[in-house]
mmCIF file of C-alpha atoms in Angstrom:
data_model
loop_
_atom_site.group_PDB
_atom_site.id
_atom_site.type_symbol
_atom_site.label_atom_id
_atom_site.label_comp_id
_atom_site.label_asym_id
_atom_site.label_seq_id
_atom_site.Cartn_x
_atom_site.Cartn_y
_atom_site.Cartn_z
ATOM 1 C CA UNK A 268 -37.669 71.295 -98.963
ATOM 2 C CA UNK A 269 -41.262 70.695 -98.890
ATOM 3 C CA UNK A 270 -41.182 67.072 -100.368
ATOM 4 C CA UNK A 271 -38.281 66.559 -98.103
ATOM 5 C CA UNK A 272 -40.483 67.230 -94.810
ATOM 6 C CA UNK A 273 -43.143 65.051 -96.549
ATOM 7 C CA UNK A 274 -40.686 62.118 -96.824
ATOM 8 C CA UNK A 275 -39.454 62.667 -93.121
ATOM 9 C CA UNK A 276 -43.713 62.557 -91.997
ATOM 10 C CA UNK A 277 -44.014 59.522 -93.836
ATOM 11 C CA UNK A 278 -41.253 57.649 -92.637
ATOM 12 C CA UNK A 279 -42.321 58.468 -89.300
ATOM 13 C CA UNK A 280 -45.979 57.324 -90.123
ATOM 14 C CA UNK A 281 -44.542 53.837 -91.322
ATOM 15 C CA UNK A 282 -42.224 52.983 -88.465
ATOM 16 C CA UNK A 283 -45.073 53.536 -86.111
ATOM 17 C CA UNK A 284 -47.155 51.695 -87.839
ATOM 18 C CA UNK A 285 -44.982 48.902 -87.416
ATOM 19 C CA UNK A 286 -45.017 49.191 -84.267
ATOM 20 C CA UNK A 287 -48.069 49.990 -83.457
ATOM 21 C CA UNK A 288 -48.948 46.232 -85.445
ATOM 22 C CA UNK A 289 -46.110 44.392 -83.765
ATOM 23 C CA UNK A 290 -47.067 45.616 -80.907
ATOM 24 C CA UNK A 291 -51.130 44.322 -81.318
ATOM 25 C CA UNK A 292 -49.697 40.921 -82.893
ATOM 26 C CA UNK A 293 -47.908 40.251 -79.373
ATOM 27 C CA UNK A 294 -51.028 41.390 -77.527
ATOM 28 C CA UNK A 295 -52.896 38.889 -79.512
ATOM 29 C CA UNK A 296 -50.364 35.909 -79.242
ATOM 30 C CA UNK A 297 -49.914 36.356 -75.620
ATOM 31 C CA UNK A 298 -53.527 37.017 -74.179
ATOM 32 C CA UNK A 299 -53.113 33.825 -71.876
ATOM 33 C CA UNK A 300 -49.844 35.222 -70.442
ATOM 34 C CA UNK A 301 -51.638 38.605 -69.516
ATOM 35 C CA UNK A 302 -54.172 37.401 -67.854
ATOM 36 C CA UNK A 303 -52.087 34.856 -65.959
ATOM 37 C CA UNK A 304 -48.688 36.361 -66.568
ATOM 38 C CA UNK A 305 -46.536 36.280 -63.519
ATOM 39 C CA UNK A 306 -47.950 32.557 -62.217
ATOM 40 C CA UNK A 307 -48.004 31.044 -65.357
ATOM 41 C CA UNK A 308 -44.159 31.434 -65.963
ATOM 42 C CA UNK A 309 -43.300 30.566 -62.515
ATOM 43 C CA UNK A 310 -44.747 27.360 -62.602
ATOM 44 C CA UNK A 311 -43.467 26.154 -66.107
ATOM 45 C CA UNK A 312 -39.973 27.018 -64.514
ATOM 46 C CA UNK A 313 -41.312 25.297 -60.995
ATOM 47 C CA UNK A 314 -42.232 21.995 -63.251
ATOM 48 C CA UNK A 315 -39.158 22.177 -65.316
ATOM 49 C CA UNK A 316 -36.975 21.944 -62.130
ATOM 50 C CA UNK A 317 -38.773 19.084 -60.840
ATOM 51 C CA UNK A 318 -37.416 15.510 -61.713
ATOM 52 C CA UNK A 319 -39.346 12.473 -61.433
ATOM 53 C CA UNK A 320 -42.624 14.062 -62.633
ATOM 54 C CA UNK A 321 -45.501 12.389 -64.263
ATOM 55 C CA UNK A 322 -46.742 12.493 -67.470
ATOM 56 C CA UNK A 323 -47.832 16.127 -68.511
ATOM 57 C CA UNK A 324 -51.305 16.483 -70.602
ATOM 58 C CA UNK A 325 -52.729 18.971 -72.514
ATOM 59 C CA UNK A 326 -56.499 20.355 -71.586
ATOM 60 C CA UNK A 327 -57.724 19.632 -74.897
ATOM 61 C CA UNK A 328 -56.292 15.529 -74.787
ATOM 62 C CA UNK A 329 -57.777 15.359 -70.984
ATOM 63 C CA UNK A 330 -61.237 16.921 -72.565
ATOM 64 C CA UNK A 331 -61.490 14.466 -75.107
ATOM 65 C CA UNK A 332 -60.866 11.676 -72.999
ATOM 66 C CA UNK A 333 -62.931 13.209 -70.310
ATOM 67 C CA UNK A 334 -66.079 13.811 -73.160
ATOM 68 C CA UNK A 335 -65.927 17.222 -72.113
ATOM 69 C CA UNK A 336 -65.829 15.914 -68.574
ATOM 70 C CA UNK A 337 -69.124 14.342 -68.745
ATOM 71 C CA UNK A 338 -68.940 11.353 -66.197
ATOM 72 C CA UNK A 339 -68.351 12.725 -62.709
ATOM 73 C CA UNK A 340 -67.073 9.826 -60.749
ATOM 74 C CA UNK A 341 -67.021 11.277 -57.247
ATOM 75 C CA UNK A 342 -66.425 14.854 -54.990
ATOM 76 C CA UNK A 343 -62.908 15.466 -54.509
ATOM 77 C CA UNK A 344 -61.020 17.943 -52.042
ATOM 78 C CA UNK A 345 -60.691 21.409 -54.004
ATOM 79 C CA UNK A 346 -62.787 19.876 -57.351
ATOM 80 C CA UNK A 347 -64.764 17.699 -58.869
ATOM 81 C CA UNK A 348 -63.561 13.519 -59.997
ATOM 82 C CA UNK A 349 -63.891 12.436 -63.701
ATOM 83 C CA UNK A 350 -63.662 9.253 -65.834
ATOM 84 C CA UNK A 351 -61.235 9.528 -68.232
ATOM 85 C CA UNK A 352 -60.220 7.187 -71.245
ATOM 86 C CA UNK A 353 -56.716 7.606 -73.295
ATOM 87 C CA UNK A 354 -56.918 6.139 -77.145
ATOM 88 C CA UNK A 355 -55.170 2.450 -75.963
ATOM 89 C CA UNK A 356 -58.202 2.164 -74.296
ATOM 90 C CA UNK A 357 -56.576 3.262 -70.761
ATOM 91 C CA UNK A 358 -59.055 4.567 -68.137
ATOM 92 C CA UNK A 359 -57.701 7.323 -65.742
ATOM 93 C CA UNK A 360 -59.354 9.403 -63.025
ATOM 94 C CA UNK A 361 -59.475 13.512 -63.833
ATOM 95 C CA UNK A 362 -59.033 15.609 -61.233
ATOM 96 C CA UNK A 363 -60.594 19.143 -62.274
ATOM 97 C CA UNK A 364 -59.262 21.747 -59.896
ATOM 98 C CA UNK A 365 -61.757 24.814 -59.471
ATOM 99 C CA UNK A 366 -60.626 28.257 -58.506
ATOM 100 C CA UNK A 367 -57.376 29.283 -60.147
ATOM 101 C CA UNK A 368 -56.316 31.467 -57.047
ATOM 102 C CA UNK A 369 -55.808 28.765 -54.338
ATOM 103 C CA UNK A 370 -56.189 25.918 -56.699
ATOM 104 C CA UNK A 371 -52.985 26.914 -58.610
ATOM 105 C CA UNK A 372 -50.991 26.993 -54.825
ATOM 106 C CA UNK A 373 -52.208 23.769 -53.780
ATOM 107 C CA UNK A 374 -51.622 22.134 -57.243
ATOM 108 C CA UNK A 375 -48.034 22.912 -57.076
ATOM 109 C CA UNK A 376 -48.186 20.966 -53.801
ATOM 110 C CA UNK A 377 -49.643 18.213 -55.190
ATOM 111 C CA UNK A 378 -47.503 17.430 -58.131
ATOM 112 C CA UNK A 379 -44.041 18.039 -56.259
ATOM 113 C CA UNK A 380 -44.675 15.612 -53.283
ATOM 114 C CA UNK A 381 -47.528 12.493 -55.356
ATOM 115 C CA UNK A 382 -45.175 12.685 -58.521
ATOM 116 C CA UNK A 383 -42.556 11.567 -56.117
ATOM 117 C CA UNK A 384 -44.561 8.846 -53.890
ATOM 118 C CA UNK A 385 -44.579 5.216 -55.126
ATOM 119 C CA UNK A 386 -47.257 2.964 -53.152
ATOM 120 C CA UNK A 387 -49.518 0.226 -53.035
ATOM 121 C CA UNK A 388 -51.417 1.258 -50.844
ATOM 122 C CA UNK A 389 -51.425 5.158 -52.480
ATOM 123 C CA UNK A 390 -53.346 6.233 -55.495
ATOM 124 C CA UNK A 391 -50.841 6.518 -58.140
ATOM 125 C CA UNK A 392 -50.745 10.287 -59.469
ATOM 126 C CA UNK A 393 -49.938 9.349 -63.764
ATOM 127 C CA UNK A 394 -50.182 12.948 -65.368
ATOM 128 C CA UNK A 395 -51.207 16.030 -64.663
ATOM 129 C CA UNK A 396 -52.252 19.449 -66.727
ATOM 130 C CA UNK A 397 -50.997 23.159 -66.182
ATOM 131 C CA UNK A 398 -52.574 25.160 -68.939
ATOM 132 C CA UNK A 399 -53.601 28.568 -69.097
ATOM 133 C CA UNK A 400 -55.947 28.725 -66.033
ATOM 134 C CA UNK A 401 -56.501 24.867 -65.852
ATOM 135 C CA UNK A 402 -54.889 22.711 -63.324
ATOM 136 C CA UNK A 403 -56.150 18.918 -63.493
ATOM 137 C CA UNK A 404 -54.625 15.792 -61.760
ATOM 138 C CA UNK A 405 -54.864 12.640 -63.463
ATOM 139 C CA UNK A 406 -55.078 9.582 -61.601
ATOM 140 C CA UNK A 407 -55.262 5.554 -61.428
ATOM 141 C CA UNK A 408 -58.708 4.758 -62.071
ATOM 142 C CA UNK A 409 -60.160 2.608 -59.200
ATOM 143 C CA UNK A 410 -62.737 0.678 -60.370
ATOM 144 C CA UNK A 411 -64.573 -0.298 -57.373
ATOM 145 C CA UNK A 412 -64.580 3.063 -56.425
ATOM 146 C CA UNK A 413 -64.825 4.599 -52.621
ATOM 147 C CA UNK A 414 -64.710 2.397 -49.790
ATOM 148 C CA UNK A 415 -68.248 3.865 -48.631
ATOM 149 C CA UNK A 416 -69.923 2.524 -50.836
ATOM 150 C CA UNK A 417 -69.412 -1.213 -49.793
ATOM 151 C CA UNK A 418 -69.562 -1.318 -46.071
ATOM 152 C CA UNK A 419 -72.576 0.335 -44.573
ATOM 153 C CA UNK A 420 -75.979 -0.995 -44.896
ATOM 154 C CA UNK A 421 -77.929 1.175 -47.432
ATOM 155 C CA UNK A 422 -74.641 1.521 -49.658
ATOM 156 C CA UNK A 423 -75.716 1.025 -53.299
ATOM 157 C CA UNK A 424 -73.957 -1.917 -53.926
ATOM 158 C CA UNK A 425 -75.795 -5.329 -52.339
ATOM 159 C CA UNK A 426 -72.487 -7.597 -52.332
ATOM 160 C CA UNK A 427 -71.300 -8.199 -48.513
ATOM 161 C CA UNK A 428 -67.892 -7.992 -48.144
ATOM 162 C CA UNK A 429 -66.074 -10.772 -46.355
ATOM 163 C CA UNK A 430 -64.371 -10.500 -43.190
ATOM 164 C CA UNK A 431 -61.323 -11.191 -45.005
ATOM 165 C CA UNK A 432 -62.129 -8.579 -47.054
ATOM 166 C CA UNK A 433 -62.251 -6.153 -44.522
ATOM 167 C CA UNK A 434 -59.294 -7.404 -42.607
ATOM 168 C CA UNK A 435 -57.321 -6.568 -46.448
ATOM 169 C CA UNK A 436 -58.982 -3.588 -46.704
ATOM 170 C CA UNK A 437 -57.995 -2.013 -43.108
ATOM 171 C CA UNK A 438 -54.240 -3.378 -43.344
ATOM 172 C CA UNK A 439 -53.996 -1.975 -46.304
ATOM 173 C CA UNK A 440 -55.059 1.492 -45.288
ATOM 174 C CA UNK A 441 -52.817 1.222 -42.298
ATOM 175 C CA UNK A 442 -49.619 0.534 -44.489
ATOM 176 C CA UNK A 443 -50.635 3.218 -46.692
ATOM 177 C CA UNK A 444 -51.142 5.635 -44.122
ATOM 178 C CA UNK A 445 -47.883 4.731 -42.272
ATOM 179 C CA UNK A 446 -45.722 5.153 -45.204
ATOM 180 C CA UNK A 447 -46.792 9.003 -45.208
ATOM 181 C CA UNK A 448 -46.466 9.502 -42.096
ATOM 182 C CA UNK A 449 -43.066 7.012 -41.364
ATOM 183 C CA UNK A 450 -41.266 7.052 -44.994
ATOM 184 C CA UNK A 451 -41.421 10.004 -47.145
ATOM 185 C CA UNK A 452 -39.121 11.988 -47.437
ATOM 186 C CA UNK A 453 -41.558 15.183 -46.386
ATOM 187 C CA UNK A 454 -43.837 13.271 -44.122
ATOM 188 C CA UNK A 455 -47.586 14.025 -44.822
ATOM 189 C CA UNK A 456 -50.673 14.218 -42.478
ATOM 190 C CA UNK A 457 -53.704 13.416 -44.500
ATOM 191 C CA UNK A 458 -55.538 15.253 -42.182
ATOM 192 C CA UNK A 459 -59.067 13.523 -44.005
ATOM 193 C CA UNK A 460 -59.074 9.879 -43.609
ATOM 194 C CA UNK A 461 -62.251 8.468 -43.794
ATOM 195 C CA UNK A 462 -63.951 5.842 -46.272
ATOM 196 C CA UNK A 463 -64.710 8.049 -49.060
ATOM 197 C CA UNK A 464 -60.608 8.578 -49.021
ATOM 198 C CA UNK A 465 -59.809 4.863 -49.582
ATOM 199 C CA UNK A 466 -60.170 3.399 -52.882
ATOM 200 C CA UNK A 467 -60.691 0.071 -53.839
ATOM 201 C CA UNK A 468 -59.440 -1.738 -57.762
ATOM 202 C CA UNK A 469 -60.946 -4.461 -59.122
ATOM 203 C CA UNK A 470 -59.905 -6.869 -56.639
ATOM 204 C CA UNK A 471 -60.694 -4.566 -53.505
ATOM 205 C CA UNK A 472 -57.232 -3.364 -52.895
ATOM 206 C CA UNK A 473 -57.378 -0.204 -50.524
ATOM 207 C CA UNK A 474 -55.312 2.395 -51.799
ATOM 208 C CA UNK A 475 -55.408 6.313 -49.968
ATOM 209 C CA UNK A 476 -56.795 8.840 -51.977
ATOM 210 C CA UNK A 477 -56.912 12.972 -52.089
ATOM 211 C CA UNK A 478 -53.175 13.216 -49.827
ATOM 212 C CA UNK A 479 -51.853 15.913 -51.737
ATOM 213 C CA UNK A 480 -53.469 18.585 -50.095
ATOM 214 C CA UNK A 481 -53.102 17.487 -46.818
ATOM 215 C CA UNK A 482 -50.627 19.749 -44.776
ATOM 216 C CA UNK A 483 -46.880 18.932 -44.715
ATOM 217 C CA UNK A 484 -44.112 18.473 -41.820
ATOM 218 C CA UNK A 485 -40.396 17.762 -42.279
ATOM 219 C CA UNK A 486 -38.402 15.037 -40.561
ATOM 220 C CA UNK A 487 -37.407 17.546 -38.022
ATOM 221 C CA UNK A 488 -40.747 18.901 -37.186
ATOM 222 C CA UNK A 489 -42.729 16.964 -34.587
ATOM 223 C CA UNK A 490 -46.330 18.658 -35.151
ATOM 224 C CA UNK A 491 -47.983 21.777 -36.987
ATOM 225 C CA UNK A 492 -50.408 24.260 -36.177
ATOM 226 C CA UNK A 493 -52.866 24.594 -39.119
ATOM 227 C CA UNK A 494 -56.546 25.659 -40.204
ATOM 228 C CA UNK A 495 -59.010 22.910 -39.519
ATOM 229 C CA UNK A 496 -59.133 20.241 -42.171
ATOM 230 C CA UNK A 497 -61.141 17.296 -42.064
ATOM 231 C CA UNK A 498 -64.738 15.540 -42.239
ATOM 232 C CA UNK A 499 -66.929 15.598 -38.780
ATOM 233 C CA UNK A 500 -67.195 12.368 -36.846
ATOM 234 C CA UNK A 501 -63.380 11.740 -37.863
ATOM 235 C CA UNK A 502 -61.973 14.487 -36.448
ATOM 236 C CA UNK A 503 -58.983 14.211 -33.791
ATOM 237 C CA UNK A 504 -60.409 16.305 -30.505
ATOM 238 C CA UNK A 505 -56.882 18.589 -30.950
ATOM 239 C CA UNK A 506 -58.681 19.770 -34.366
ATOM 240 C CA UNK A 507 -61.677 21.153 -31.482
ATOM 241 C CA UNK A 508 -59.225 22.547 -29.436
ATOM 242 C CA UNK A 509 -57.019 24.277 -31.145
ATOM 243 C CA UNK A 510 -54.008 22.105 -29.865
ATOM 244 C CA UNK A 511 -51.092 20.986 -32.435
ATOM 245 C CA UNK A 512 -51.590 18.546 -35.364
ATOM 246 C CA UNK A 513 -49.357 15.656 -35.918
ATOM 247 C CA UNK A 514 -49.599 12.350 -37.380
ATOM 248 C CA UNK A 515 -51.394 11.492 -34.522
ATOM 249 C CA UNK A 516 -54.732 13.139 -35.662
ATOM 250 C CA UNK A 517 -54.606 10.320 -38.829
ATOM 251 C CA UNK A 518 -54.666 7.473 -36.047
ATOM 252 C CA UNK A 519 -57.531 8.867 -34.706
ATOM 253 C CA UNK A 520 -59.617 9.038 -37.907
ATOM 254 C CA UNK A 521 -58.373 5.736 -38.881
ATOM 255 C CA UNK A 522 -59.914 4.457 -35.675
ATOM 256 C CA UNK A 523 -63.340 5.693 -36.477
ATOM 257 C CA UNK A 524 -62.405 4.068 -39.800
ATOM 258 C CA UNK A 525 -61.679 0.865 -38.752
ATOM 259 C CA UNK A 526 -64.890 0.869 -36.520
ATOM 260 C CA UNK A 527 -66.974 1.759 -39.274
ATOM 261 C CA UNK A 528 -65.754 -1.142 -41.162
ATOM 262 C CA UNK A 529 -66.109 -3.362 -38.341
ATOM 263 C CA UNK A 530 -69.608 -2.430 -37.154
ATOM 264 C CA UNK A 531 -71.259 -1.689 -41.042
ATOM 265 C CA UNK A 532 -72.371 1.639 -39.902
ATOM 266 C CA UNK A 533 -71.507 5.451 -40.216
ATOM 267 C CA UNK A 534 -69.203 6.857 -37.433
ATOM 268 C CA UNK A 535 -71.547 9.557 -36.873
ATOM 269 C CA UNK A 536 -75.312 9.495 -37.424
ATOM 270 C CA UNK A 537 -77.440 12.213 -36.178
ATOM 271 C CA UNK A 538 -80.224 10.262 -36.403
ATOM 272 C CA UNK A 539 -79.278 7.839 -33.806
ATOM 273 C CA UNK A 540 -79.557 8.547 -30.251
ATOM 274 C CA UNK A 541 -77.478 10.951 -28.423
ATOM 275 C CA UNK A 542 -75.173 8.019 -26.945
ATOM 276 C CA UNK A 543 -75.355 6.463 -29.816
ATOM 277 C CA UNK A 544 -74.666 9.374 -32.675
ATOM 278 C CA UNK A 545 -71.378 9.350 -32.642
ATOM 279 C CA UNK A 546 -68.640 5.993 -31.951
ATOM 280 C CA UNK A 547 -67.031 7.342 -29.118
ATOM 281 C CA UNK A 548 -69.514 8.134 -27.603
ATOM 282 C CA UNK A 549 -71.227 4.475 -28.110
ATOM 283 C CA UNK A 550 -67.550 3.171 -27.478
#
């Protein structure tokens, strides 16, 4: 009876023991997912559903192209820019989102509406990354970089762009910018448009850059109320006032735009004189 009982104790012993190390084992395997359960397995279903989606990196293949993302390229909306290089000698454009919380929201928006956009006048979205806690964007890589950089007067680079040039440049940002608000399917408000948003390749072709977080109206919808968005000195004055956003807004920054790259100098200065701070103002 006794080694019976002793039998029965140890059986019981073994099975949860097994248990108790199956149980540790899955702990183990699945850290990530416990930290990041819930939003980590909606979005591999959200990017599984999608079609027409870019090419999808690991972190560790975007860190070793990045150098451990050691060449910051610019200041992007919700994270930082970074030069990238894949082994056939292709150079891309990082996009490291930081803060998982709202980063992980808007990068859904991101990669649903750019993997679907196809423009000349757009920067091209070619991969992104949804790993863990990481969400990265990879981009075209525009060599000549942001369109700041070339027309105003202390800009680091010394070469004066041509009228024609600049006539190129501002069409191009127009057709861009009309073919999010005019032919997407969801048409976009940028809601940022000014010259550190336009891109320019190796032959100073403008493309429109950081559009995928801009706010969204359907076909159906004629403006939005939203948060205020945007760069002082471009700003619409219905961002001031609280009135309703629509496409309208983007006109209004590219005007400010295009003066900017007519005149050589920065929309708004504080510098300047009080009539002269600010374009409309010296308009």
């Amino acid at each position: 009876m006794v080694i019976v009982s002793v039998i029965g104790i140890l059986i019981v012993l073994a099975i949860f023991g097994l248990i108790t190390g199956f149980w540790c084992y899955y702990k183990t395997k699945n850290k990530n997912f416990d930290k990041y359960p819930q939003d980590t397995l909606e979005e591999d279903d959200f990017f599984d559903g999608l079609s027409s989606m870019p090419a999808r990196f690991t972190y560790s293949a975007l860190a070793r192209a990045t150098k451990d993302f050691s060449t910051k390229i610019r200041e992007g909306g919700f994270g930082s820019v970074y030069l990238g290089l894949l082994e056939d000698d292709t150079q891309l454009a990082v996009k490291k989102l930081e803060g998982v919380g709202q980063g992980a929201k808007e990068f859904k928006a991101e990669v649903s509406i750019i993997g679907s956009i196809h423009h000349d006048h757009l920067v091209k979205l070619k991969g992104f990354c949804a790993e863990g806690p990481h969400r990265l964007l990879v981009y075209e890589y525009m060599a000549r970089g942001s369109l700041d950089k070339w027309i105003f007067k202390n800009s680091e680079n010394t070469l004066l762009l041509t009228w024609e040039t600049r006539y190129n440049i501002a069409i191009g940002t127009a057709k861009g910018l009309a073919y999010l608000h005019e032919e997407c399917e969801v048409r976009i408000i940028h809601c940022d448009i000014k010259p550190q948003n336009v891109l320019l390749d190796d032959n100073f072709m403008a493309k429109v850059s950081d559009y995928g977080l801009a706010k969204l109206m359907s076909r159906e919808q004629s403006h939005v109320f939203t948060t205020l968005r945007g760069t002082r000195g471009y700003l619409a004055p219905e961002w001031i006032t609280n009135y309703a956003i629509s496409e309208k807004s983007d006109v209004f920054s590219y005007g400010m735009l295009l003066l900017e790259i007519i005149g050589g100098r920065k929309n708004y200065n504080q510098w300047e004189g009080l009539e002269k701070a600010h374009f409309p103002s010296y308009v």
